[in-house]
Coordinates of C-alpha atoms in Angstrom, one line a residue:
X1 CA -43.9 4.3 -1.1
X2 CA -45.8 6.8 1.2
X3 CA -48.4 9.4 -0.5
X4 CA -48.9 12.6 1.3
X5 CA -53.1 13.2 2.0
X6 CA -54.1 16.0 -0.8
X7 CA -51.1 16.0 -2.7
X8 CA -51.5 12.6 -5.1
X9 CA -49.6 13.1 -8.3
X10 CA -47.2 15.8 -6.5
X11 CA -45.2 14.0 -4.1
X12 CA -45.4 9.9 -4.7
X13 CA -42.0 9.2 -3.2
X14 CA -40.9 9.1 0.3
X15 CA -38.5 11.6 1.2
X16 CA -35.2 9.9 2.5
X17 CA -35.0 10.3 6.6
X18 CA -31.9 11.8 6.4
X19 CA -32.3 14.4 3.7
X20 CA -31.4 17.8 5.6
X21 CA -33.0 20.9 4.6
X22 CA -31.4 24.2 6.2
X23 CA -34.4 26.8 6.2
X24 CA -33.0 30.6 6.6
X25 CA -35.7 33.4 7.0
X26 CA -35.7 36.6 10.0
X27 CA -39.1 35.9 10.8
X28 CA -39.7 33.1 13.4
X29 CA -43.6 32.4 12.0
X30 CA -42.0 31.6 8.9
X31 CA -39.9 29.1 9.9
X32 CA -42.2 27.2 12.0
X33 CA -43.9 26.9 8.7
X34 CA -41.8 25.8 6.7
X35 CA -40.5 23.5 9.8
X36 CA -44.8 22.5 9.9
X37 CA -44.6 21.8 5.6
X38 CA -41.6 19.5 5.6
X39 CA -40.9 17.6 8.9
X40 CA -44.0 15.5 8.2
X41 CA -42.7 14.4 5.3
X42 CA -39.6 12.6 6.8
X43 CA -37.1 16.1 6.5
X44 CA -34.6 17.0 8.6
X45 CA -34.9 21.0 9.6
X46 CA -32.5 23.2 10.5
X47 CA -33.4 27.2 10.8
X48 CA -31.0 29.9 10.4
X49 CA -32.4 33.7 11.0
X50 CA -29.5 35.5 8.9
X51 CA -27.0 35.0 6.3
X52 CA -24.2 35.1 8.4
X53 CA -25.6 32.7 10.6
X54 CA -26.7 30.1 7.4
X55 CA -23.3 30.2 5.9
X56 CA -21.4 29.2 9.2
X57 CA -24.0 26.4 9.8
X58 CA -23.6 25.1 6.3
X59 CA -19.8 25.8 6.7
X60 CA -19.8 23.2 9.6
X61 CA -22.4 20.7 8.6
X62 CA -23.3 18.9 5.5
X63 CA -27.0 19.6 4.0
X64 CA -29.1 18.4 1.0
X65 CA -30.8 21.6 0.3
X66 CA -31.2 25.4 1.6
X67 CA -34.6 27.6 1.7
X68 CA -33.0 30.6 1.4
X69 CA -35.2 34.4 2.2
X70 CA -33.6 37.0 0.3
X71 CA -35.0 40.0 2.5
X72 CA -32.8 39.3 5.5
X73 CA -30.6 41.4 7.7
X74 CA -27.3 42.8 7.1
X75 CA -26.4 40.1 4.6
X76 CA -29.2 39.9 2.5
X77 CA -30.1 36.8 0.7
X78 CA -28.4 36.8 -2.7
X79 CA -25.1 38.0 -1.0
X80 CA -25.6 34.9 0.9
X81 CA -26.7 32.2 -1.5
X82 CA -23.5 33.9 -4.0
X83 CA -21.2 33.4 -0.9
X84 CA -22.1 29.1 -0.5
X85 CA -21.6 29.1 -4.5
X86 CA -18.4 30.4 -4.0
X87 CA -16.8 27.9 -1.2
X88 CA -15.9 24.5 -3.0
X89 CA -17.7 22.6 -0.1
X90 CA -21.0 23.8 -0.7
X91 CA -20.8 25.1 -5.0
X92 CA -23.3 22.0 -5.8
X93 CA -25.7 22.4 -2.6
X94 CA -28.7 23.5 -4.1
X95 CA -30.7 26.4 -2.7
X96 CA -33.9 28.0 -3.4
X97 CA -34.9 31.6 -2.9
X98 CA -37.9 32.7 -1.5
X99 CA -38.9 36.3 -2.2
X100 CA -41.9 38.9 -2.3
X101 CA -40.2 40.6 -5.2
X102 CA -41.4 39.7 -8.4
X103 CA -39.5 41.6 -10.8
X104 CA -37.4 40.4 -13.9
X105 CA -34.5 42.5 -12.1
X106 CA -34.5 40.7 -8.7
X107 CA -34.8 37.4 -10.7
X108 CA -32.0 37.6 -12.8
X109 CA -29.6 39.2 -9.7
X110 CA -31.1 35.7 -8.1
X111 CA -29.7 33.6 -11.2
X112 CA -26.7 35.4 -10.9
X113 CA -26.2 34.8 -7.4
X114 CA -26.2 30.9 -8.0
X115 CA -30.0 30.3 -7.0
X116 CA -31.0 26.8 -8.4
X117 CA -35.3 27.7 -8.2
X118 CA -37.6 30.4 -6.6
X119 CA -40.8 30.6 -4.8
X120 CA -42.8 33.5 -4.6
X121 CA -44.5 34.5 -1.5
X122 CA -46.8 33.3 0.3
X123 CA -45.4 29.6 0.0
X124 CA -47.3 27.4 -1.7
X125 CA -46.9 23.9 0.0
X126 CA -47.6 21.9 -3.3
X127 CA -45.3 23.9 -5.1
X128 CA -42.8 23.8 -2.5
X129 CA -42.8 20.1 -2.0
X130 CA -42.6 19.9 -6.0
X131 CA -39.7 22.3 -6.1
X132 CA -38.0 20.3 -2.8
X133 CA -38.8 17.1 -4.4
X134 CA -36.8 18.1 -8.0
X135 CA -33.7 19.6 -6.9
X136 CA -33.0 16.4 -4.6
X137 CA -33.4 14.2 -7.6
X138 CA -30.8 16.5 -9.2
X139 CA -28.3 16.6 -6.0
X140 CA -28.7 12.7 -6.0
X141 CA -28.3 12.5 -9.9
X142 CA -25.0 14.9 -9.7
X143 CA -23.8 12.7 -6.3
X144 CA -24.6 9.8 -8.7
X145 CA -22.4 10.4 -11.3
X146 CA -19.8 12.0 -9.0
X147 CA -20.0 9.0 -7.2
X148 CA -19.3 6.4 -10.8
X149 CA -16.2 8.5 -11.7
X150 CA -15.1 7.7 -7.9
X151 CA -15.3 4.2 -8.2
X152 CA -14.0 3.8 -12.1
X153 CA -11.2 6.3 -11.0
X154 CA -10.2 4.4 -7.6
X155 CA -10.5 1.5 -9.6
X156 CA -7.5 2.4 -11.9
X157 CA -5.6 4.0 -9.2
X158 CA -5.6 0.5 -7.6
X159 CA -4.9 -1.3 -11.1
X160 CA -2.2 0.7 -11.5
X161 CA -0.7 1.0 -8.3
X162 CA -0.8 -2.4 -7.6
X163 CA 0.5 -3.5 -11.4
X164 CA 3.6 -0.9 -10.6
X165 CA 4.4 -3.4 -7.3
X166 CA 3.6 -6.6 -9.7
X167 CA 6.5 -5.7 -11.6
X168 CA 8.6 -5.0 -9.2
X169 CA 8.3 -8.2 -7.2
X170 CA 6.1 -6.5 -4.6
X171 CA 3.2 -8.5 -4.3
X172 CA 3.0 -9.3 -0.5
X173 CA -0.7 -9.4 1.3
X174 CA 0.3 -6.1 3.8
X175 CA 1.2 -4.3 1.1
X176 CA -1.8 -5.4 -1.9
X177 CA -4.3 -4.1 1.2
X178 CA -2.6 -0.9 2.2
X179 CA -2.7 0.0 -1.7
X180 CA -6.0 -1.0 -1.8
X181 CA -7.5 1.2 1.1
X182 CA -5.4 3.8 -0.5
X183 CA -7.5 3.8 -3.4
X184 CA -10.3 3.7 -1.5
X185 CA -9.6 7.3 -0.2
X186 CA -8.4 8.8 -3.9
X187 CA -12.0 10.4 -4.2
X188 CA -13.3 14.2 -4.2
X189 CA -12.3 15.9 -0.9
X190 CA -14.9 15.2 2.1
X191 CA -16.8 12.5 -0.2
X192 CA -14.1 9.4 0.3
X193 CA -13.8 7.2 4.0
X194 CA -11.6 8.5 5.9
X195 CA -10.9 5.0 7.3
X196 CA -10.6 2.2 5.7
X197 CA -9.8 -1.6 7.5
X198 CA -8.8 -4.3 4.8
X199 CA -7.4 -7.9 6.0
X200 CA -7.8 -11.7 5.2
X201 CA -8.3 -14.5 6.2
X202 CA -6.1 -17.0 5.3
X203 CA -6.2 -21.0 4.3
X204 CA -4.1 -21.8 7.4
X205 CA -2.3 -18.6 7.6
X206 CA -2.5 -16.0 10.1
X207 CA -5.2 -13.2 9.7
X208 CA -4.1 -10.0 8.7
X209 CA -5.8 -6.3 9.5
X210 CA -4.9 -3.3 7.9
X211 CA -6.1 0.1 9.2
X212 CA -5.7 2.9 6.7
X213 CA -6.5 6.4 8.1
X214 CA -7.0 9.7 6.0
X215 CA -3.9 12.3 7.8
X216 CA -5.2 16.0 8.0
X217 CA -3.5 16.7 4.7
X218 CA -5.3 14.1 2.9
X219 CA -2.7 11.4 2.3
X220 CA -3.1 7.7 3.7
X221 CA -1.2 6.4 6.7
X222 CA -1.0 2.7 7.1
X223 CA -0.5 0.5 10.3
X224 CA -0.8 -3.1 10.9
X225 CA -3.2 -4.2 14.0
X226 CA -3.0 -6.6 16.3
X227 CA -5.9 -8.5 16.5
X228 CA -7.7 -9.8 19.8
X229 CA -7.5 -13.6 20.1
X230 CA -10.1 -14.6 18.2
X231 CA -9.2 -12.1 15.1
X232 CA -11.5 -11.8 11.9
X233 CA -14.4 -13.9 13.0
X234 CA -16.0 -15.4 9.5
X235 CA -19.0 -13.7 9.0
X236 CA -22.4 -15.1 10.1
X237 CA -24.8 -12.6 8.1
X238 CA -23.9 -12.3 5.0
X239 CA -21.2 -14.3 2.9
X240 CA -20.7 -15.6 -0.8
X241 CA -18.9 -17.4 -3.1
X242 CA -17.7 -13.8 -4.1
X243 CA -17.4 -10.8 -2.1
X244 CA -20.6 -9.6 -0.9
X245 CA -21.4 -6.4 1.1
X246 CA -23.6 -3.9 2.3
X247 CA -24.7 -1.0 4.0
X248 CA -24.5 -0.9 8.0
X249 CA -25.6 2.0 10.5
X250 CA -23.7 3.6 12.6
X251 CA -24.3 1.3 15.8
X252 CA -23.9 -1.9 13.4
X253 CA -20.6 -0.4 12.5
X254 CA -19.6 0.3 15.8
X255 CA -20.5 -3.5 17.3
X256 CA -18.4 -4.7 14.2
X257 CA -15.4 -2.4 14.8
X258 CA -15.6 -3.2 18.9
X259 CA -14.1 -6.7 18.6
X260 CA -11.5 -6.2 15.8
X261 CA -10.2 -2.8 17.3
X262 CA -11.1 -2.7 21.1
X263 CA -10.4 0.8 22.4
X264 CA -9.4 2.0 19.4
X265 CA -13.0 1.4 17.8
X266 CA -14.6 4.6 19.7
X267 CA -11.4 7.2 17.5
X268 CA -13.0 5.8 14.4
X269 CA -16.0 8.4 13.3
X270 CA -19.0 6.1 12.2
X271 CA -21.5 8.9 12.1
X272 CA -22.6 8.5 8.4
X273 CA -22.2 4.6 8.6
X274 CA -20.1 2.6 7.3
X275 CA -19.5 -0.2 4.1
X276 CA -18.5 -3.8 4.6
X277 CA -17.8 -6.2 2.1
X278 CA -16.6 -9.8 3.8
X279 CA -16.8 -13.0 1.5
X280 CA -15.5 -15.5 4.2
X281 CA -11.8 -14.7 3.1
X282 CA -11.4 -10.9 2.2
X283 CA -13.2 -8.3 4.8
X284 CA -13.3 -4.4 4.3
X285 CA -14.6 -1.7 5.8
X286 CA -14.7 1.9 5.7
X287 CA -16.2 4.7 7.4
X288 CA -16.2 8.5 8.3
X289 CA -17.3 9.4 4.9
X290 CA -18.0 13.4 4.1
X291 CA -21.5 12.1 3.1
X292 CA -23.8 9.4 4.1
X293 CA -22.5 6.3 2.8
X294 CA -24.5 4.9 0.2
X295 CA -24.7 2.4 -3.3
X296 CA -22.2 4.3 -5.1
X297 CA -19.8 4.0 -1.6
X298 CA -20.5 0.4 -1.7
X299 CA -20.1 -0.4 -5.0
X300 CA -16.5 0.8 -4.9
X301 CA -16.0 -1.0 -1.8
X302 CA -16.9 -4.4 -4.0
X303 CA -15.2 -3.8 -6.8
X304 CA -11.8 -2.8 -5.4
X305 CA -12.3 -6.2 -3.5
X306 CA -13.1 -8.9 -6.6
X307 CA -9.2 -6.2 -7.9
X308 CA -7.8 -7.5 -4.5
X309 CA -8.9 -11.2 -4.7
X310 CA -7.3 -11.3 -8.1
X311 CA -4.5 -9.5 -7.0
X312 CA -3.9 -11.5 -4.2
X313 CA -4.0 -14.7 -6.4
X314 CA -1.4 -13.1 -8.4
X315 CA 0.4 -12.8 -5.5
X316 CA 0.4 -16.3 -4.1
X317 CA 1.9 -17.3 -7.8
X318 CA 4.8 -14.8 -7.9
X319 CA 6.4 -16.0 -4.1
X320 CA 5.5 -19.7 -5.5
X321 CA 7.8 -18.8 -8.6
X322 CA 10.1 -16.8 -6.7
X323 CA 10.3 -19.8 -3.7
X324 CA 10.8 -22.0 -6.8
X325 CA 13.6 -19.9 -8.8
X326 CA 15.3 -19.5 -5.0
X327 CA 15.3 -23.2 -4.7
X328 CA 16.4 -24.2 -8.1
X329 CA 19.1 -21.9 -8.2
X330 CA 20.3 -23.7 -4.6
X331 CA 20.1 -26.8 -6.0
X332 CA 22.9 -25.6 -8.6
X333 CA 25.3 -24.2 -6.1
X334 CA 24.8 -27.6 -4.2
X335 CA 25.2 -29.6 -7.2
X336 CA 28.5 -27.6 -8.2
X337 CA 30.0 -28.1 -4.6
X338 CA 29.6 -31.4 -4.3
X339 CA 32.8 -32.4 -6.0
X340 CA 34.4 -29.9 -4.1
X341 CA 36.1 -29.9 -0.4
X342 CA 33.9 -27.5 1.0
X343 CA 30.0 -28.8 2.4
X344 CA 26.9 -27.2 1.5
X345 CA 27.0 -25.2 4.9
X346 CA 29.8 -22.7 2.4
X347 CA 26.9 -21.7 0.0
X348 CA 24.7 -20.6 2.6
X349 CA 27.4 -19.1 4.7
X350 CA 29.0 -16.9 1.7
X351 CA 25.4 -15.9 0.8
X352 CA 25.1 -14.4 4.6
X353 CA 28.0 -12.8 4.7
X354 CA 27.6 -10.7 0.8
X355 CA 24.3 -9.6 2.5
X356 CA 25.7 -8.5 5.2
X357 CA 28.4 -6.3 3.6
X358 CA 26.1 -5.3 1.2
X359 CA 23.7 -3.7 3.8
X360 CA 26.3 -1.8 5.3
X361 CA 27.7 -0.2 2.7
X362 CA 24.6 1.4 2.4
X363 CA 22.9 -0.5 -0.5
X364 CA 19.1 -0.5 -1.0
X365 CA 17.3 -3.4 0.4
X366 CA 16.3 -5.2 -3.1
X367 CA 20.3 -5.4 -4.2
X368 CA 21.3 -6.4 -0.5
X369 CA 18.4 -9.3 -1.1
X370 CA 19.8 -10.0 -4.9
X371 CA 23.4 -10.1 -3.9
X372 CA 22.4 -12.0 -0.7
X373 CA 21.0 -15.1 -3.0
X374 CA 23.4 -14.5 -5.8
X375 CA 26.7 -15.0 -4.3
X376 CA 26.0 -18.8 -3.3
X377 CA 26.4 -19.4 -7.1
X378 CA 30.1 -18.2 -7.4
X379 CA 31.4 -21.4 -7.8
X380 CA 28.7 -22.8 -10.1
X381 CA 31.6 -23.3 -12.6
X382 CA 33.3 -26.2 -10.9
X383 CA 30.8 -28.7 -12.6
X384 CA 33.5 -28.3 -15.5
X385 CA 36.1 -29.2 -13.5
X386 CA 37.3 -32.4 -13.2
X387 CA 36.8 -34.2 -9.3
X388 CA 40.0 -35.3 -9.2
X389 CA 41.8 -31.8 -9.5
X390 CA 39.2 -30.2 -7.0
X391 CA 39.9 -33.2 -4.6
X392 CA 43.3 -33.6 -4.8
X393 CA 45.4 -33.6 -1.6
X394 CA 48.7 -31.0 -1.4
X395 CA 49.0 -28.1 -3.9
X396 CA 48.1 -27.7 -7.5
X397 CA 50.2 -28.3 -10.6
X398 CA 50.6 -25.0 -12.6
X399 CA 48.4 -26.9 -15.4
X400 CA 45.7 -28.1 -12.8
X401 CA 45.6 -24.3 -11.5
X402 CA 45.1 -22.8 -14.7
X403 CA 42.5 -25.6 -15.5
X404 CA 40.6 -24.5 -11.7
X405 CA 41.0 -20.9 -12.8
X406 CA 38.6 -21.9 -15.9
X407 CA 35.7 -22.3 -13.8
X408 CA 35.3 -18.4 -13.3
X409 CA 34.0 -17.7 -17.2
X410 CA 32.4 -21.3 -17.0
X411 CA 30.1 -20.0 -14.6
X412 CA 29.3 -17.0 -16.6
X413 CA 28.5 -19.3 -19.6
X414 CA 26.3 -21.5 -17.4
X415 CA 24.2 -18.5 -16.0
X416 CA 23.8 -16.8 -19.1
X417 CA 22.3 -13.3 -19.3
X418 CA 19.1 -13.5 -18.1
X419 CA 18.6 -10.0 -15.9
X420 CA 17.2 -12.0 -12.8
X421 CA 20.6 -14.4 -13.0
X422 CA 23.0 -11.0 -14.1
X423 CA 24.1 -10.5 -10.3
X424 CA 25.1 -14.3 -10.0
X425 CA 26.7 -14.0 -13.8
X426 CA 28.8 -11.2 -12.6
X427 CA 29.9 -12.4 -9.2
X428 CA 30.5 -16.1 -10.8
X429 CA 33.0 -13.9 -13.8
X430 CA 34.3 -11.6 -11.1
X431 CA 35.1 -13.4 -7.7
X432 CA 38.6 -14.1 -8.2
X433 CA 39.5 -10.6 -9.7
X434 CA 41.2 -8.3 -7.5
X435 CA 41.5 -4.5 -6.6
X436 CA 45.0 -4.0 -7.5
X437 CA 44.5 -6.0 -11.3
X438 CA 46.3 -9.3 -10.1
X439 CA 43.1 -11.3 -10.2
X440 CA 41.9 -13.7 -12.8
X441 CA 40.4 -14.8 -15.3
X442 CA 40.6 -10.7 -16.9
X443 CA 42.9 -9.5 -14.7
X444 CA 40.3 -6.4 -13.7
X445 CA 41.0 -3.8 -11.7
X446 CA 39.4 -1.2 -9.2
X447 CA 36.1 -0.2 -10.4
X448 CA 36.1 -2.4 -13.3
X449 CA 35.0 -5.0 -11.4
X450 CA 31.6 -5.3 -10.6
X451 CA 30.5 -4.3 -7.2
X452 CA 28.7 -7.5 -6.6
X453 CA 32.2 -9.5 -7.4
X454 CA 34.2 -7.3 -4.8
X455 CA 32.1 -8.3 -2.3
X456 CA 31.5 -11.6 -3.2
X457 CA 35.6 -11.8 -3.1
X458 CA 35.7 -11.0 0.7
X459 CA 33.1 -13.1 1.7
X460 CA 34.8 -16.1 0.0
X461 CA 38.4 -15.8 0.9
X462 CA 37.1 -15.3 4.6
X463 CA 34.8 -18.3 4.5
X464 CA 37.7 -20.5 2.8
X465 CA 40.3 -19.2 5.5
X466 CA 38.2 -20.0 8.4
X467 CA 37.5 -23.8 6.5
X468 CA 39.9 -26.7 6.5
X469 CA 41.7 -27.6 3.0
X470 CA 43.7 -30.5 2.4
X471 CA 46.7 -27.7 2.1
X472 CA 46.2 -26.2 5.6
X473 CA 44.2 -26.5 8.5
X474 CA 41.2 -24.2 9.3
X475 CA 41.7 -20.6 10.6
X476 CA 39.8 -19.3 14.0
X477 CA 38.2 -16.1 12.9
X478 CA 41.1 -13.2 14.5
X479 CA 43.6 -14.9 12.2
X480 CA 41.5 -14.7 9.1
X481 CA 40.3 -11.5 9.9
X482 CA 44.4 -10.7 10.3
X483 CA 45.2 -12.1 6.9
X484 CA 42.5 -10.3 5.2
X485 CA 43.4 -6.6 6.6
X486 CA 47.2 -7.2 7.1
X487 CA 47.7 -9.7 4.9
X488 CA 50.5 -12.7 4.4
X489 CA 52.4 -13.6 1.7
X490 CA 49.4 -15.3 0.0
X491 CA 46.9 -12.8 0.5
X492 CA 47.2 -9.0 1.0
X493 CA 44.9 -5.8 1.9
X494 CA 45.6 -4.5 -1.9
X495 CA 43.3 -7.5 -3.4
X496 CA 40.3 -5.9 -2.4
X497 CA 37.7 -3.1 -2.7
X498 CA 39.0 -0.5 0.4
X499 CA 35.3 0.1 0.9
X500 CA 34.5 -3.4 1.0
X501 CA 37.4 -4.1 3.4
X502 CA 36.0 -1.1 5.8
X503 CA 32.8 -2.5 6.1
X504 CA 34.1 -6.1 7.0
X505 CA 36.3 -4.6 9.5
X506 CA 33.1 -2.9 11.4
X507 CA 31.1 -5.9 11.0
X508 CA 33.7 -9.1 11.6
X509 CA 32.2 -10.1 14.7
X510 CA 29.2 -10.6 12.9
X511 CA 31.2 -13.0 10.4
X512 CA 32.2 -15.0 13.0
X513 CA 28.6 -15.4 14.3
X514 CA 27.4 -16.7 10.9
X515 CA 30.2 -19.2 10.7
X516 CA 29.2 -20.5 14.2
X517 CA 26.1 -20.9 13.8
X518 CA 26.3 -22.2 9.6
X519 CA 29.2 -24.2 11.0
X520 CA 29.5 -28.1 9.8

């Protein structure tokens, strides 16, 4: 704490170094002494000579507090100080009026003009530094408070955002940190970064880096960055058991951004400094702030990280459940072939090929994904059938047929209606129906049967055409691609979904790929 010679009791506290004062006044021996009365102190100075000239320089720049003459020329002072009160970027910069006049009248058109304290002339310096001194307290008290609601605002942004992609299955690292630098930015206009980098680094795993940057109408773009060879260095100055930051200046930020970004460091503004937070695993950082960053910048930085850690551990447990549902329901569609003629290389073949229709018919990516895992249980109803009918050389009494034919509503029964198992119900119910109503086990037709089923249908019939039965020898892929668009007296072009049958017929060679490479 510094005390200023002569002025003990009046100004105990050091002025902050980068507190900016704009001083506007027409006559050049008053501004040198105001310039004389403050920049001792620690105070930045500007000096405007008219009102025209203030309100562009505050306009452009951001200051802490404006001295403002009201006898100036052309625009006089009150015109002026009711102008910056009207602009949303400067309504909360406080500025005090110095004037000759002393009357009640010039006071109250003051008041009404937005003026936040007066001094009279001649300036006294004890009173000014007093009246300096107490409207910065109240800027940083308002910037204070602004600053909380920031934070506990982001905060839920983030919570919410990144519950919404919890319960949709979307909890992968990219996308947890490009939400989370999002939320960084949700803050008053010219007050959040406008950059924000966010990566980990990972037991074993690759590092991740994240840059989010502000666009020029305020929404966040995301892009993944490649990272030089040695990527997210641990940190060597400060690190914790939990995530730890601080405050850095702008050449600190810039050596920190140099070796993570390379050229691109320099297009990232650093002026007001930036805020890091690194605990070993997690970094962030963000910079270009509207204001100097400060606590309140920080702060939000460290709690949006411990929201990310926890997130991210979250994560982790929904793809271990998901890798572990995957599996389990694989381990069912092998079990349930392997009294069957066909090899496990079937499940995985019919699962690539359902995908593949799926996406081009034009389905959105999370059904192309569901149907792409679902159809390898379409047969999952065989465990009810006895091995000795589903391995039996030559063709089928009419009493073993109608037996195999149970297996369709055996599978349904087996997966039950839980909604993450409703895709595999249906195409298990549904596989054997067909388009023209001659299908079993409901004898559904068109529309009736679910979309999942007809494609599911195509994908099996092609798959059993091109594999060898004890009834016929295996197909090479232009007869069964014949068979299923012309048809033979066993299976014809009316057994299946015309929309269905148009996208196999644009993406065949791609069938015969899979079955080459899934062969065996």
């Amino acid at each position: 704490m510094r005390k200023e010679a002569g002025l003990e009791g009046v100004w105990e506290e050091r002025c902050p170094e980068d507190a900016r004062i704009l001083v506007v006044d027409d006559e050049r021996d008053n501004l040198e002494l105001m310039r004389a009365m403050l920049e001792p102190l620690g105070f930045e100075v500007e000096t405007a000579e008219s009102g025209e000239e203030a309100l562009a320089i505050v306009e452009a720049s951001a200051y802490d507090l404006v001295i403002l003459d009201v006898m100036l020329p052309g625009m006089d002072g009150f015109d002026a100080c009711r102008r910056m009160k009207e602009s949303e970027d400067t309504a909360c910069l406080p500025v005090v009026m110095v004037t000759a006049l002393d009357g009640t009248e010039d006071r109250v058109r003051g008041i009404e003009s937005g003026a936040d304290d007066f001094l009279s002339k001649p300036v006294n310096r004890a009173e000014l530094l007093a009246r300096v001194r107490s409207l910065l307290r109240l800027k940083r008290a308002r910037e204070g408070q602004e600053g909380a609601y920031r934070a506990v605002h982001s905060m839920g942004e983030l919570g919410r955002s990144l519950l919404s992609d919890f319960l949709g299955g979307r909890m992968e690292v990219d996308v947890v940190m490009a939400n989370l630098a999002a939320a960084v930015m949700r803050g008053r206009s010219g007050a959040g970064p406008s950059w924000v980098l966010a990566g980990w680094r990972g037991d074993g795993e690759e590092s991740s880096l994240i840059l989010v940057v502000r666009g020029s109408e305020g929404e966040a773009g995301a892009r993944r960055v490649e990272l030089a060879p040695e990527g997210l260095r641990p940190p060597s100055r400060f690190a914790g058991d939990s995530p730890a930051g601080r405050l850095l200046e702008a050449g600190e930020a810039r050596e920190m951004l140099r070796p993570l970004l390379r050229e691109r460091a320099s297009t990232l503004p650093v002026e007001g400094g930036a805020a890091v937070v690194d605990d070993g695993q997690l970094f962030l950082m963000a910079g270009g702030y509207g204001v100097r960053a400060g606590p309140f910048e920080l702060d939000v930085l460290e709690q949006l990280a411990v929201n990310s850690v926890y997130y991210r551990h979250i994560s982790g447990l929904l793809v271990e459940t998901e890798n572990a549902f995957r599996y389990t329901i694989s381990a069912l569609a092998r079990a349930a072939e392997a009294n069957d003629e066909d090899t496990g290389q079937h499940i995985l073949r019919v699962n690539e090929y359902a995908a593949l229709l799926a996406e081009e018919m034009g389905l959105p990516a999370g059904e192309v994904e569901t149907i792409g895992y679902s159809a390898q249980m379409h047969d999952v109803g065989k465990v009810h059938i006895h091995p000795d009918i589903l391995r039996k050389p030559g063709r089928l009494t009419p009493a073993e047929f109608a037996k195999v034919k149970e297996h369709c509503e055996a599978g349904a029964r087996i997966l039950g209606d839980h909604p993450r198992l409703r895709a595999a119900a249906e195409i298990a119910l549904t596989h054997h129906e067909k388009w023209d109503g001659s299908g079993y086990p409901r004898g559904l037709r068109g529309e009736e049967i679910p979309l999942a089923g007809r494609i599911s249908a195509v994908a099996d019939v092609y798959d059993a055409l091109r594999s060898p039965r004890s009834y016929k020898p295996p197909f090479p892929h232009e007869k069964a691609v014949s068979v299923i668009l012309e048809g033979d007296r066993r299976t014809e072009p009316g057994h299946f979904d015309p929309e269905v049958m148009e996208a196999f017929r644009r993406r065949q060679r791609d069938f015969a790929e899979i079955y080459r490479r899934l062969e065996g």
